XYZ file of C-alpha atoms in Angstrom:
339
model
C 14.818 62.759 0.404
C 12.604 59.959 1.695
C 9.555 60.879 3.770
C 7.108 58.696 5.690
C 3.677 60.268 5.822
C 1.385 60.198 8.828
C -1.178 58.278 6.770
C 1.241 55.450 6.021
C 2.351 55.193 9.634
C -1.204 54.946 10.891
C -2.306 52.436 8.264
C 0.446 50.022 9.266
C -0.845 49.573 12.814
C -1.717 45.953 13.719
C -5.382 45.056 13.990
C -7.066 43.446 16.975
C -10.266 41.474 16.950
C -12.229 43.477 19.527
C -15.697 44.454 18.337
C -14.915 48.171 18.707
C -11.863 47.845 16.457
C -13.677 45.804 13.831
C -16.532 48.303 13.685
C -14.013 50.927 12.503
C -12.284 48.606 10.052
C -13.113 49.275 6.379
C -12.219 45.736 5.296
C -14.580 44.330 7.917
C -17.433 46.655 6.972
C -17.058 45.986 3.255
C -16.704 42.226 3.662
C -19.813 42.028 5.845
C -21.716 44.115 3.312
C -20.452 42.013 0.412
C -21.368 38.732 2.092
C -24.854 40.073 2.838
C -25.563 40.830 -0.840
C -26.870 38.477 -3.486
C -24.783 37.689 -5.435
C -21.917 38.099 -2.992
C -18.902 40.264 -3.871
C -15.966 42.165 -2.382
C -13.772 44.903 -3.874
C -10.443 43.608 -5.259
C -8.477 46.310 -3.405
C -8.623 44.008 -0.361
C -6.388 41.474 -2.096
C -3.417 43.674 -1.292
C -2.190 43.041 2.202
C 1.545 42.271 2.418
C 1.045 38.594 1.480
C -1.363 39.415 -1.332
C 0.989 42.041 -2.739
C 3.862 39.528 -2.696
C 1.694 36.949 -4.484
C 0.732 39.494 -7.123
C 4.422 40.206 -7.713
C 4.826 36.474 -8.396
C 1.843 36.516 -10.781
C 3.549 39.253 -12.770
C 6.500 36.918 -13.410
C 4.409 33.962 -14.655
C 4.801 32.901 -18.302
C 1.028 32.915 -18.809
C 0.541 36.416 -17.428
C 1.310 38.666 -20.403
C 0.175 42.124 -19.120
C 3.172 42.963 -16.934
C 5.960 42.005 -19.326
C 4.103 43.436 -22.333
C 3.503 46.772 -20.649
C 7.114 46.837 -19.462
C 8.358 46.368 -23.033
C 6.143 49.217 -24.198
C 7.585 51.434 -21.463
C 11.131 50.424 -22.389
C 10.593 50.986 -26.104
C 8.648 54.254 -25.902
C 9.742 55.644 -22.536
C 11.493 58.701 -23.997
C 8.353 59.689 -25.882
C 6.329 59.262 -22.697
C 8.807 61.288 -20.652
C 8.616 64.066 -23.247
C 4.841 64.461 -22.933
C 4.992 64.188 -19.134
C 7.426 67.101 -19.046
C 10.355 68.226 -16.921
C 10.405 68.618 -13.127
C 6.940 67.147 -12.687
C 5.326 65.963 -9.480
C 4.967 62.270 -10.410
C 2.053 60.547 -8.661
C 1.490 56.792 -9.036
C -1.938 55.394 -8.182
C -1.932 51.835 -6.810
C 1.855 51.770 -6.847
C 2.433 48.179 -5.669
C 6.086 47.090 -5.888
C 7.262 50.269 -7.707
C 8.965 48.230 -10.434
C 7.434 49.929 -13.477
C 8.261 53.415 -12.251
C 11.929 52.424 -12.385
C 11.603 51.791 -16.119
C 9.922 55.148 -16.626
C 12.454 57.061 -14.515
C 15.306 55.774 -16.678
C 13.647 57.351 -19.716
C 13.936 60.937 -18.427
C 16.882 63.117 -19.392
C 18.995 64.209 -16.426
C 17.765 67.812 -16.634
C 14.098 66.776 -16.862
C 13.802 64.326 -13.946
C 10.655 64.489 -11.789
C 11.017 66.832 -8.818
C 9.228 64.340 -6.552
C 7.660 60.875 -6.714
C 4.500 60.140 -4.706
C 3.406 56.471 -4.743
C -0.077 55.792 -3.366
C -1.162 52.315 -2.295
C -3.552 50.727 0.182
C -0.968 48.181 1.439
C 1.081 50.281 3.881
C 3.786 47.749 4.808
C 4.453 46.718 1.205
C 4.510 50.356 0.099
C 6.963 51.434 2.801
C 9.421 48.660 1.988
C 9.218 49.237 -1.771
C 9.688 52.990 -1.265
C 12.791 52.445 0.869
C 14.300 50.214 -1.808
C 13.579 52.751 -4.537
C 15.104 55.612 -2.552
C 18.198 53.517 -1.791
C 18.649 52.879 -5.523
C 17.724 56.458 -6.543
C 18.950 58.700 -3.689
C 18.517 61.796 -5.874
C 14.741 61.257 -5.990
C 12.363 62.655 -3.384
C 10.045 59.749 -2.494
C 6.931 60.412 -0.446
C 4.676 57.330 -0.082
C 1.051 57.770 0.901
C -0.811 54.745 2.312
C -4.363 55.458 1.197
C -7.289 54.385 -0.944
C -6.749 56.514 -4.051
C -10.473 56.333 -4.857
C -11.203 58.378 -1.706
C -10.240 61.987 -2.292
C -10.448 62.789 1.430
C -7.466 60.474 2.036
C -5.293 62.330 -0.488
C -4.856 65.642 1.329
C -1.078 65.065 1.400
C -1.110 65.794 -2.336
C -1.723 69.455 -1.463
C 2.054 69.701 -0.999
C 2.551 68.827 -4.689
C 2.436 72.393 -5.964
C 4.248 71.793 -9.257
C 2.889 70.295 -12.477
C 1.272 66.987 -11.524
C 1.430 63.948 -13.766
C -0.132 60.626 -12.858
C 1.013 57.086 -13.567
C -1.541 54.262 -13.442
C -0.018 51.113 -14.969
C -1.081 47.492 -15.032
C -4.589 48.035 -16.420
C -5.873 48.423 -12.880
C -8.512 50.614 -14.521
C -9.999 47.341 -15.770
C -10.768 46.196 -12.217
C -13.442 48.879 -11.926
C -16.977 48.628 -13.236
C -17.952 51.307 -15.755
C -19.200 53.783 -13.133
C -16.120 53.298 -10.953
C -13.760 53.711 -13.921
C -15.454 56.958 -14.866
C -15.348 58.141 -11.234
C -11.623 57.417 -10.977
C -10.834 59.192 -14.233
C -12.868 62.230 -13.151
C -11.015 62.304 -9.833
C -7.652 61.971 -11.605
C -8.574 64.747 -14.040
C -9.265 67.080 -11.098
C -6.100 66.118 -9.210
C -3.870 66.436 -12.286
C -5.116 69.717 -13.770
C -2.443 71.252 -15.968
C -0.673 67.897 -16.268
C -1.958 64.505 -17.302
C -2.164 60.772 -16.738
C -0.144 57.914 -18.229
C -2.324 54.826 -17.958
C -1.903 51.173 -18.945
C -4.950 49.548 -20.564
C -5.367 45.863 -21.415
C -6.971 45.192 -24.791
C -9.646 42.797 -26.048
C -8.014 39.648 -27.440
C -8.255 35.863 -27.918
C -10.209 34.413 -24.941
C -7.770 31.495 -24.594
C -4.905 33.912 -23.953
C -6.992 35.528 -21.239
C -8.020 32.200 -19.719
C -4.401 31.069 -19.370
C -3.374 34.390 -17.817
C -5.860 34.020 -14.953
C -5.594 30.239 -14.490
C -1.839 29.664 -14.363
C -0.413 26.159 -14.152
C 1.478 26.873 -10.908
C -1.678 27.974 -9.077
C -0.267 31.334 -7.991
C -3.404 33.204 -9.060
C -5.497 30.717 -7.107
C -3.355 31.348 -4.013
C -3.713 35.112 -4.560
C -7.503 34.792 -4.730
C -7.711 32.545 -1.671
C -5.419 34.860 0.285
C -8.397 37.201 0.659
C -10.011 34.612 2.940
C -6.766 34.030 4.838
C -6.556 37.787 5.404
C -10.105 37.804 6.795
C -9.178 34.999 9.189
C -6.041 36.805 10.417
C -7.334 40.366 10.588
C -11.013 39.868 11.358
C -11.050 36.604 13.292
C -13.131 34.896 10.592
C -13.171 31.103 10.247
C -13.015 30.501 6.488
C -11.712 27.005 5.718
C -9.550 27.697 2.645
C -9.663 24.013 1.685
C -13.410 24.347 1.128
C -13.160 27.189 -1.409
C -11.862 27.033 -4.978
C -10.457 29.659 -7.353
C -12.592 30.112 -10.482
C -11.850 32.573 -13.306
C -13.477 32.859 -16.730
C -13.849 35.331 -19.618
C -17.278 36.805 -20.383
C -17.145 37.961 -24.037
C -20.404 39.927 -23.761
C -18.958 42.159 -21.044
C -15.360 41.941 -22.311
C -14.104 40.995 -18.868
C -12.463 38.290 -16.817
C -14.386 37.433 -13.655
C -12.701 35.884 -10.612
C -14.690 34.056 -7.958
C -14.163 31.918 -4.879
C -16.520 28.920 -5.111
C -17.763 27.067 -2.064
C -16.931 23.358 -2.477
C -19.717 22.300 -0.098
C -22.640 23.598 1.946
C -21.040 25.428 4.872
C -21.462 28.260 7.349
C -18.755 30.871 7.890
C -18.511 33.255 10.828
C -17.118 36.781 10.310
C -17.021 39.399 13.078
C -19.871 37.728 14.962
C -22.080 37.212 11.882
C -22.887 33.830 10.315
C -23.094 33.394 6.525
C -24.339 30.188 4.902
C -22.895 29.134 1.561
C -24.583 26.558 -0.654
C -22.381 24.151 -2.576
C -21.200 25.979 -5.715
C -22.133 29.428 -4.402
C -19.495 32.065 -5.032
C -17.919 35.198 -3.632
C -17.129 37.441 -6.627
C -13.677 38.922 -5.959
C -12.551 40.692 -9.134
C -13.395 41.852 -12.634
C -10.723 42.638 -15.204
C -12.268 44.537 -18.099
C -10.586 44.615 -21.495
C -10.927 47.620 -23.796
C -10.602 48.665 -27.394
C -8.317 51.659 -27.928
C -11.117 53.862 -29.230
C -13.478 52.742 -26.491
C -11.021 53.771 -23.789
C -10.267 57.113 -25.435
C -13.986 57.907 -25.444
C -14.245 56.982 -21.767
C -11.287 59.245 -20.908
C -12.738 62.144 -22.909
C -16.059 61.806 -21.089
C -14.154 62.223 -17.791
C -12.595 65.506 -18.865
C -9.276 64.372 -20.345
C -7.930 65.153 -23.801
C -6.719 61.796 -25.181
C -3.193 62.008 -26.605
C -0.647 59.510 -27.946
C -1.204 55.754 -27.561
C 1.572 53.144 -27.565
C 1.030 49.403 -28.090
C 3.055 46.234 -28.589
C 3.260 44.644 -32.034
C 0.588 42.056 -31.221
C -1.718 44.754 -29.776
C -2.160 42.868 -26.536
C -1.765 45.952 -24.378
C -1.769 49.747 -24.662
C -0.401 52.761 -22.783
C -2.289 56.061 -23.141
C -1.315 59.656 -22.434
C -4.295 61.695 -21.270
C -3.912 65.437 -20.890
C -5.838 67.205 -18.114
C -6.380 70.842 -19.155
C -5.581 73.573 -16.630
C -8.735 74.912 -15.044
C -10.751 71.774 -15.803
C -12.713 70.001 -13.127
C -13.380 66.680 -14.824
C -16.639 66.055 -16.620
C -19.656 66.300 -14.292
């Protein structure tokens, strides 16, 4: 069974540039707020319109970008062990589902009698999510697929999960957890612990490693990551009527070893003024808009973070080079997540 939720249908509506519409638009509000701060920043969730999601799928195929293929190999090698701890007939909920490629690997690991009773992918990019969900259901017609177009960090948008009355298990691959700052990561894990009581969360976590490996992963030779970063400005032009000149901004990504994170920025190539939703913003030459962090963890450091959110850390699987890790976190029944 394939279901389209009301949330996903509403989120896919085209945007107009009237002031009344923009005032209700979360991307517009957050971009205006981010451009008004010093230093300037915007949440990376806004990368993922249809074009941004397609570009990220291309990033995942790049030779320099190790996380996707490494995590996939871990899932392929240890999928049966993961399926065993997730349990039979679970309500499988994927946060930030994207193209739904990794869930296919995981689904193949379940025994026929233990398959999930339903799969609920959640993603902010409604159009991309709907298309990916249709493809998955066509390939797996036995699976109930119920996509929810929502921001999974906002519990109020997840009311459709009330229908998931069985044992809930979460799937959060790709080390998306690393895109959060420490407070946001803890907030997400606390939310997940509440939503998944009696079940648990399978989460991919990128590990601390050689900085050169990290530099290459976020500065690929083909420039796909640069196009992905710049697409944020293109999206603002299309959806918000902004006038960013993409030729006058440059992709810049570097590793900060003190904070154990990659930072991505868009650097202004010259002194310029940009107009967004009726507001003017002046950029000095070399000034940046901070678009993403990608934190890297140690295994023990992440287990401590998960425990502080109310989870009981369980098995951990890694590749031979210890580039990446996948963790099972149990959420005890009756728990509420750490306060």
